[in-house]
Short mmCIF file of C-alpha atoms in Angstrom, two decimals:
data_model
loop_
_atom_site.label_atom_id
_atom_site.label_comp_id
_atom_site.label_asym_id
_atom_site.label_seq_id
_atom_site.Cartn_x
_atom_site.Cartn_y
_atom_site.Cartn_z
CA UNK A 1 59.06 166.82 154.57
CA UNK A 2 57.77 167.14 157.57
CA UNK A 3 54.34 168.33 159.04
CA UNK A 4 55.50 171.50 160.89
CA UNK A 5 57.90 172.79 158.19
CA UNK A 6 55.42 173.79 155.30
CA UNK A 7 55.66 176.38 152.31
CA UNK A 8 52.63 176.30 151.65
CA UNK A 9 50.56 177.96 148.38
CA UNK A 10 53.02 180.70 147.96
CA UNK A 11 55.23 180.84 150.70
CA UNK A 12 58.79 180.17 151.63
CA UNK A 13 60.90 179.53 154.87
CA UNK A 14 62.24 181.58 157.45
CA UNK A 15 65.81 181.84 158.02
CA UNK A 16 64.70 179.80 160.97
CA UNK A 17 62.71 176.68 159.60
CA UNK A 18 66.40 175.88 157.25
CA UNK A 19 68.54 176.29 159.50
CA UNK A 20 65.99 173.10 161.37
CA UNK A 21 65.88 171.69 158.05
CA UNK A 22 67.19 167.71 157.75
CA UNK A 23 69.25 167.08 154.16
CA UNK A 24 66.47 165.45 153.14
CA UNK A 25 64.23 168.01 154.53
CA UNK A 26 66.04 170.50 152.74
CA UNK A 27 66.67 168.28 149.40
CA UNK A 28 62.46 167.61 148.81
CA UNK A 29 61.67 171.86 149.24
CA UNK A 30 64.86 172.30 146.33
CA UNK A 31 62.17 170.69 143.81
CA UNK A 32 58.66 171.80 145.01
CA UNK A 33 60.54 175.28 145.04
CA UNK A 34 62.02 174.41 141.35
CA UNK A 35 58.04 173.29 140.29
CA UNK A 36 59.87 169.51 140.09
CA UNK A 37 56.77 166.84 139.93
CA UNK A 38 59.38 163.55 140.22
CA UNK A 39 57.06 160.87 138.04
CA UNK A 40 59.21 157.93 138.58
CA UNK A 41 62.37 157.52 140.76
CA UNK A 42 63.47 154.02 141.77
CA UNK A 43 66.62 152.75 142.94
CA UNK A 44 68.26 150.42 139.99
CA UNK A 45 69.13 147.66 142.15
CA UNK A 46 66.31 147.70 145.67
CA UNK A 47 68.36 145.60 147.58
CA UNK A 48 71.73 146.17 148.35
CA UNK A 49 74.78 143.47 148.22
CA UNK A 50 72.38 141.59 145.17
CA UNK A 51 75.09 139.27 142.54
CA UNK A 52 73.87 142.35 139.76
CA UNK A 53 74.65 144.82 141.81
CA UNK A 54 78.48 143.79 142.70
CA UNK A 55 78.98 142.23 138.84
CA UNK A 56 77.76 145.77 137.77
CA UNK A 57 80.43 148.01 140.15
CA UNK A 58 82.52 145.71 139.57
CA UNK A 59 81.70 146.47 135.68
CA UNK A 60 82.08 149.30 136.16
CA UNK A 61 85.42 149.83 138.63
CA UNK A 62 87.59 147.39 135.46
CA UNK A 63 86.72 150.37 132.88
CA UNK A 64 87.97 152.16 135.74
CA UNK A 65 91.16 150.47 135.82
CA UNK A 66 91.33 149.99 131.84
CA UNK A 67 91.40 153.91 131.87
CA UNK A 68 94.05 154.05 134.27
CA UNK A 69 96.33 150.37 132.86
CA UNK A 70 95.68 153.12 129.35
CA UNK A 71 97.06 155.94 130.92
CA UNK A 72 100.03 154.89 132.54
CA UNK A 73 101.22 152.91 129.29
CA UNK A 74 101.09 156.33 127.83
CA UNK A 75 103.32 157.65 130.07
CA UNK A 76 105.91 154.96 130.00
CA UNK A 77 105.31 155.17 126.12
CA UNK A 78 105.64 158.93 125.61
CA UNK A 79 108.60 159.06 128.21
CA UNK A 80 111.05 155.99 127.68
CA UNK A 81 110.25 154.81 123.93
CA UNK A 82 112.87 155.37 121.68
CA UNK A 83 111.61 159.00 119.66
CA UNK A 84 114.10 160.12 117.59
CA UNK A 85 114.48 160.26 113.76
CA UNK A 86 116.15 156.55 112.14
CA UNK A 87 115.85 156.63 108.83
CA UNK A 88 113.53 154.14 107.01
CA UNK A 89 115.73 151.16 106.23
CA UNK A 90 117.87 151.72 109.04
CA UNK A 91 118.26 149.20 112.48
CA UNK A 92 115.76 150.56 114.76
CA UNK A 93 113.32 152.39 112.07
CA UNK A 94 110.45 150.14 112.64
CA UNK A 95 109.91 150.82 116.99
CA UNK A 96 110.50 154.74 115.96
CA UNK A 97 107.86 155.03 113.91
CA UNK A 98 105.10 152.97 116.00
CA UNK A 99 106.25 156.35 118.76
CA UNK A 100 102.51 158.00 117.66
CA UNK A 101 100.63 155.66 117.00
CA UNK A 102 100.87 154.14 120.56
CA UNK A 103 100.99 157.64 122.28
CA UNK A 104 98.20 158.61 120.99
CA UNK A 105 96.35 155.30 121.24
CA UNK A 106 97.80 154.70 124.45
CA UNK A 107 96.44 158.08 125.83
CA UNK A 108 92.97 157.92 123.76
CA UNK A 109 92.03 154.97 125.13
CA UNK A 110 92.20 155.77 128.60
CA UNK A 111 89.75 158.60 127.80
CA UNK A 112 87.23 156.30 126.27
CA UNK A 113 87.47 153.56 129.11
CA UNK A 114 87.30 156.21 131.67
CA UNK A 115 83.93 157.59 129.52
CA UNK A 116 82.11 153.93 129.27
CA UNK A 117 83.05 153.60 133.25
CA UNK A 118 81.35 156.84 134.05
CA UNK A 119 78.25 155.64 131.64
CA UNK A 120 77.88 152.62 133.04
CA UNK A 121 77.76 153.62 136.42
CA UNK A 122 74.98 156.61 135.63
CA UNK A 123 73.22 153.17 133.60
CA UNK A 124 73.67 150.66 136.19
CA UNK A 125 73.69 151.90 140.26
CA UNK A 126 72.06 155.74 139.91
CA UNK A 127 68.44 155.77 140.27
CA UNK A 128 66.84 155.70 137.61
CA UNK A 129 64.78 159.40 137.58
CA UNK A 130 61.88 160.84 135.74
CA UNK A 131 61.41 164.64 136.10
CA UNK A 132 58.75 167.32 135.02
CA UNK A 133 60.49 171.02 136.45
CA UNK A 134 58.89 174.30 134.70
CA UNK A 135 61.66 176.87 133.93
CA UNK A 136 61.99 180.45 135.45
CA UNK A 137 64.08 183.61 134.88
CA UNK A 138 65.74 185.69 137.48
CA UNK A 139 68.21 184.85 139.90
CA UNK A 140 68.11 182.59 142.45
CA UNK A 141 67.93 183.46 145.97
CA UNK A 142 69.57 181.62 149.09
CA UNK A 143 66.97 179.42 149.66
CA UNK A 144 67.60 178.08 146.05
CA UNK A 145 71.19 177.80 146.59
CA UNK A 146 70.79 176.91 149.60
CA UNK A 147 68.35 173.74 148.93
CA UNK A 148 69.79 173.43 145.86
CA UNK A 149 73.14 172.47 147.25
CA UNK A 150 70.81 169.34 149.73
CA UNK A 151 69.31 168.43 146.51
CA UNK A 152 73.00 167.33 145.07
CA UNK A 153 73.95 166.48 148.23
CA UNK A 154 71.14 163.93 148.48
CA UNK A 155 71.67 162.48 144.68
CA UNK A 156 75.31 162.00 145.94
CA UNK A 157 73.87 159.95 149.18
CA UNK A 158 71.01 157.99 146.40
CA UNK A 159 73.99 156.92 144.05
CA UNK A 160 75.42 154.94 147.00
CA UNK A 161 78.96 155.47 145.81
CA UNK A 162 79.29 156.13 149.19
CA UNK A 163 79.91 152.66 150.02
CA UNK A 164 81.22 151.92 146.98
CA UNK A 165 84.89 151.70 148.02
CA UNK A 166 86.59 149.89 144.84
CA UNK A 167 84.92 151.95 142.04
CA UNK A 168 86.01 155.11 144.49
CA UNK A 169 89.16 153.66 144.66
CA UNK A 170 89.82 152.48 140.80
CA UNK A 171 88.12 155.93 139.31
CA UNK A 172 91.02 158.03 141.73
CA UNK A 173 93.51 155.60 140.17
CA UNK A 174 92.08 156.78 136.43
CA UNK A 175 91.49 160.21 137.40
CA UNK A 176 95.19 159.91 138.83
CA UNK A 177 97.10 158.86 136.84
CA UNK A 178 95.16 160.89 133.90
CA UNK A 179 96.06 164.09 135.85
CA UNK A 180 99.80 162.62 135.25
CA UNK A 181 99.71 161.60 132.18
CA UNK A 182 98.36 165.32 130.80
CA UNK A 183 101.28 167.16 133.03
CA UNK A 184 103.14 165.16 131.09
CA UNK A 185 102.02 166.10 127.20
CA UNK A 186 102.38 169.45 128.85
CA UNK A 187 106.32 169.20 130.89
CA UNK A 188 107.56 166.46 128.76
CA UNK A 189 110.10 168.38 126.70
CA UNK A 190 111.74 169.17 130.07
CA UNK A 191 111.45 165.92 131.71
CA UNK A 192 114.86 165.90 130.25
CA UNK A 193 117.31 168.23 131.52
CA UNK A 194 119.27 169.73 128.99
CA UNK A 195 122.18 171.07 130.47
CA UNK A 196 122.90 167.88 132.07
CA UNK A 197 126.28 167.21 130.32
CA UNK A 198 127.30 170.98 131.64
CA UNK A 199 129.29 173.23 129.41
CA UNK A 200 129.43 170.55 126.32
CA UNK A 201 125.39 170.42 126.50
CA UNK A 202 123.80 171.14 123.36
CA UNK A 203 122.32 174.12 124.14
CA UNK A 204 125.96 175.42 123.99
CA UNK A 205 127.33 174.20 120.85
CA UNK A 206 125.98 173.62 117.31
CA UNK A 207 126.95 171.75 114.40
CA UNK A 208 129.57 175.01 113.12
CA UNK A 209 131.91 174.23 116.75
CA UNK A 210 135.18 173.12 115.21
CA UNK A 211 136.42 169.69 116.39
CA UNK A 212 139.74 169.01 116.58
CA UNK A 213 141.74 170.98 113.81
CA UNK A 214 139.17 170.21 111.44
CA UNK A 215 138.21 172.77 109.42
CA UNK A 216 134.07 173.76 108.92
CA UNK A 217 133.28 174.52 105.86
CA UNK A 218 129.92 176.36 104.65
CA UNK A 219 128.41 174.42 102.52
CA UNK A 220 124.76 175.05 100.51
CA UNK A 221 122.12 172.21 99.00
CA UNK A 222 122.38 171.37 96.29
CA UNK A 223 119.58 168.61 96.76
CA UNK A 224 121.76 166.03 96.61
CA UNK A 225 122.92 164.28 99.87
CA UNK A 226 126.62 163.56 98.07
CA UNK A 227 127.80 166.04 96.44
CA UNK A 228 129.75 168.53 98.26
CA UNK A 229 128.89 172.30 96.91
CA UNK A 230 131.77 175.14 98.95
CA UNK A 231 131.41 177.89 99.24
CA UNK A 232 133.32 180.45 97.92
CA UNK A 233 133.39 184.74 97.90
CA UNK A 234 132.43 184.94 93.89
CA UNK A 235 129.10 182.88 94.25
CA UNK A 236 127.28 185.67 95.44
CA UNK A 237 126.30 188.79 93.79
CA UNK A 238 126.40 191.87 95.92
CA UNK A 239 122.45 191.97 97.73
CA UNK A 240 121.93 188.06 96.97
CA UNK A 241 121.83 185.93 100.39
CA UNK A 242 122.42 182.04 100.36
CA UNK A 243 121.61 179.50 102.99
CA UNK A 244 124.26 177.38 103.58
CA UNK A 245 124.73 174.19 106.47
CA UNK A 246 128.05 172.98 108.51
CA UNK A 247 131.04 170.38 106.79
CA UNK A 248 133.89 168.46 107.41
CA UNK A 249 135.49 166.10 105.36
CA UNK A 250 135.37 163.31 107.66
CA UNK A 251 132.15 163.80 106.58
CA UNK A 252 132.48 163.23 103.06
CA UNK A 253 131.30 159.70 101.45
CA UNK A 254 128.66 159.54 104.55
CA UNK A 255 125.16 160.37 103.96
CA UNK A 256 124.32 160.09 107.32
CA UNK A 257 126.64 162.11 108.77
CA UNK A 258 125.55 165.14 106.36
CA UNK A 259 122.10 164.56 106.26
CA UNK A 260 122.61 165.22 110.20
CA UNK A 261 124.47 168.47 109.65
CA UNK A 262 121.04 169.63 107.80
CA UNK A 263 118.69 168.49 109.46
CA UNK A 264 119.89 170.35 113.26
CA UNK A 265 117.74 173.00 113.61
CA UNK A 266 120.53 175.21 114.85
CA UNK A 267 122.95 174.71 111.72
CA UNK A 268 121.09 176.30 109.20
CA UNK A 269 122.81 179.77 108.62
CA UNK A 270 122.21 182.34 106.05
CA UNK A 271 125.04 184.08 104.33
CA UNK A 272 124.06 187.17 102.77
CA UNK A 273 126.58 190.14 100.43
CA UNK A 274 125.37 193.34 101.23
CA UNK A 275 126.11 196.10 98.30
CA UNK A 276 129.97 197.32 97.96
CA UNK A 277 130.09 200.34 100.09
CA UNK A 278 127.17 199.52 102.48
CA UNK A 279 127.74 200.65 106.71
CA UNK A 280 127.33 198.26 108.98
CA UNK A 281 127.07 198.84 112.69
CA UNK A 282 128.78 195.42 114.58
CA UNK A 283 127.80 194.96 118.29
CA UNK A 284 131.04 195.64 120.54
CA UNK A 285 133.23 192.63 120.81
CA UNK A 286 131.92 191.37 116.91
CA UNK A 287 133.70 193.36 114.81
CA UNK A 288 136.16 191.51 112.62
CA UNK A 289 133.19 188.05 112.43
CA UNK A 290 132.31 189.13 109.21
CA UNK A 291 134.23 188.86 105.78
CA UNK A 292 134.28 192.38 103.98
CA UNK A 293 130.80 193.15 102.41
CA UNK A 294 129.70 188.66 103.17
CA UNK A 295 128.13 188.72 107.14
CA UNK A 296 126.73 185.46 108.26
CA UNK A 297 123.95 184.95 110.82
CA UNK A 298 121.60 182.06 111.80
CA UNK A 299 118.93 181.13 110.52
CA UNK A 300 116.60 180.90 113.19
CA UNK A 301 114.73 183.49 114.71
CA UNK A 302 115.15 184.49 118.03
CA UNK A 303 111.60 184.56 118.29
CA UNK A 304 109.73 181.30 118.62
CA UNK A 305 112.60 179.01 115.84
CA UNK A 306 110.88 180.12 112.72
CA UNK A 307 113.39 180.03 109.67
CA UNK A 308 113.49 183.32 108.74
CA UNK A 309 114.30 182.92 105.05
CA UNK A 310 113.52 186.59 103.48
CA UNK A 311 116.43 188.80 102.52
CA UNK A 312 115.59 192.71 100.68
CA UNK A 313 118.52 193.94 99.71
CA UNK A 314 116.28 197.61 99.57
CA UNK A 315 117.06 198.58 102.38
CA UNK A 316 118.90 195.61 104.38
CA UNK A 317 116.40 193.90 106.36
CA UNK A 318 115.60 189.88 107.12
CA UNK A 319 112.22 188.88 107.31
CA UNK A 320 110.64 186.13 109.40
CA UNK A 321 107.83 184.95 107.26
CA UNK A 322 105.94 183.63 110.99
CA UNK A 323 105.20 186.24 113.17
CA UNK A 324 106.42 188.86 110.74
CA UNK A 325 109.31 190.47 112.47
CA UNK A 326 112.60 192.25 111.09
CA UNK A 327 116.17 192.23 112.06
CA UNK A 328 118.23 195.16 110.13
CA UNK A 329 121.52 193.66 108.36
CA UNK A 330 123.33 197.43 108.37
CA UNK A 331 122.49 197.20 112.24
CA UNK A 332 124.21 193.44 112.59
CA UNK A 333 120.65 192.00 111.85
CA UNK A 334 119.18 193.72 115.21
CA UNK A 335 115.20 193.74 115.92
CA UNK A 336 113.61 196.51 114.17
CA UNK A 337 110.12 195.39 113.69
CA UNK A 338 107.24 191.93 115.66
CA UNK A 339 108.13 190.32 118.45
CA UNK A 340 111.29 189.38 118.79
CA UNK A 341 113.63 191.02 120.68
CA UNK A 342 117.19 189.94 120.63
CA UNK A 343 119.20 189.90 117.83
CA UNK A 344 120.10 187.51 115.18
CA UNK A 345 123.08 185.45 116.29
CA UNK A 346 126.31 186.14 114.26
CA UNK A 347 128.50 183.05 112.87
CA UNK A 348 132.15 184.04 112.97
CA UNK A 349 133.74 183.40 109.12
CA UNK A 350 136.89 184.32 106.72
CA UNK A 351 138.30 182.71 103.64
CA UNK A 352 141.29 180.17 103.99
CA UNK A 353 144.08 179.56 101.47
CA UNK A 354 142.00 177.65 99.33
CA UNK A 355 139.49 180.29 98.66
CA UNK A 356 136.19 178.45 100.64
CA UNK A 357 133.99 180.45 103.62
CA UNK A 358 134.97 178.28 106.57
CA UNK A 359 133.35 179.03 110.76
CA UNK A 360 136.46 180.50 112.91
CA UNK A 361 134.24 179.18 115.75
CA UNK A 362 131.48 178.34 116.78
CA UNK A 363 127.96 181.37 117.59
CA UNK A 364 129.26 182.88 120.97
CA UNK A 365 125.50 182.73 122.18
CA UNK A 366 122.42 180.99 122.09
CA UNK A 367 120.75 180.29 118.89
CA UNK A 368 117.53 180.43 118.60
CA UNK A 369 114.26 181.74 120.86
CA UNK A 370 115.91 182.98 124.43
CA UNK A 371 115.64 180.96 127.51
CA UNK A 372 116.81 182.66 130.95
CA UNK A 373 120.77 182.06 130.96
CA UNK A 374 121.36 183.89 127.39
CA UNK A 375 123.93 186.54 128.65
CA UNK A 376 123.12 190.25 127.63
CA UNK A 377 124.30 191.24 124.61
CA UNK A 378 122.67 194.22 123.89
#
């Protein structure tokens, strides 16, 4: 510090003296005010431009570049790698099974390379300083804040990063790619436009939609893929519930199609037989969706999509075990408890001339958690 600006024992500079100080003087003052004694402070490369310094700079930049390339590989894999499920033994299963390992490795290695680059930068390019400081309690005043910021600026200046454009550019590229990658994780689910097909978009239709003149039966799962168990009214006792899935005769003998009908997230439906004499209030326009005491509601909770797997015949409540939403079957599956805000969509059903339950049509409203196009039904 220059001789005309000195703190002296117990003396702190005035505002005018602070304003007159250079950044270097402020940085030195910060150490004095904080009782910091710098024991050793030497740049790792006293002579700028040496081969050793350039090698160190290139090695740091190389790891930043590796981080950026790995992050770019993560983005490409996350968006374009085949991710849809493929059964074991079928063409494409091997590359599908690598989806999670590939995105996990590329994202993780990008972060690892970024960490290595930062560590190398500090070890090889920043001044090697050893300091001893006495700690003090209490809030920092204006002098402490001003001098601390100057101290940070001085450290940045002495780190020589300002003149190392290669490192700055490679670090910026790595940070930018990682930032985009992190955003892709959060927004990856909406990269594809789910409404691109217009009225044929999958959000508007389920596997229960009749196609052509083919009948859609209500089928229960027996645990054997090829075994077809269509449901009749006499298969259920009063006060019972059964999970059913869509089935078409064209799917008989085709295991992949049968599995797809069961695995579709919007396919499960709970078929409930209420006890005789139970009074039910139907929603306007859906009075004929049931068949006598038999009602079919989507099994996908309208809160967060969990399966509403429980039915209490004593009080006719349908329960979701995930977040305890409850729907009242006698009020057309209206929510009466928990976070769910909309009723379960009802599937229109009837019994055909063979005596089997069939779907009269698809759901008349979207299945599952609400989205902004869902029409108001209550």
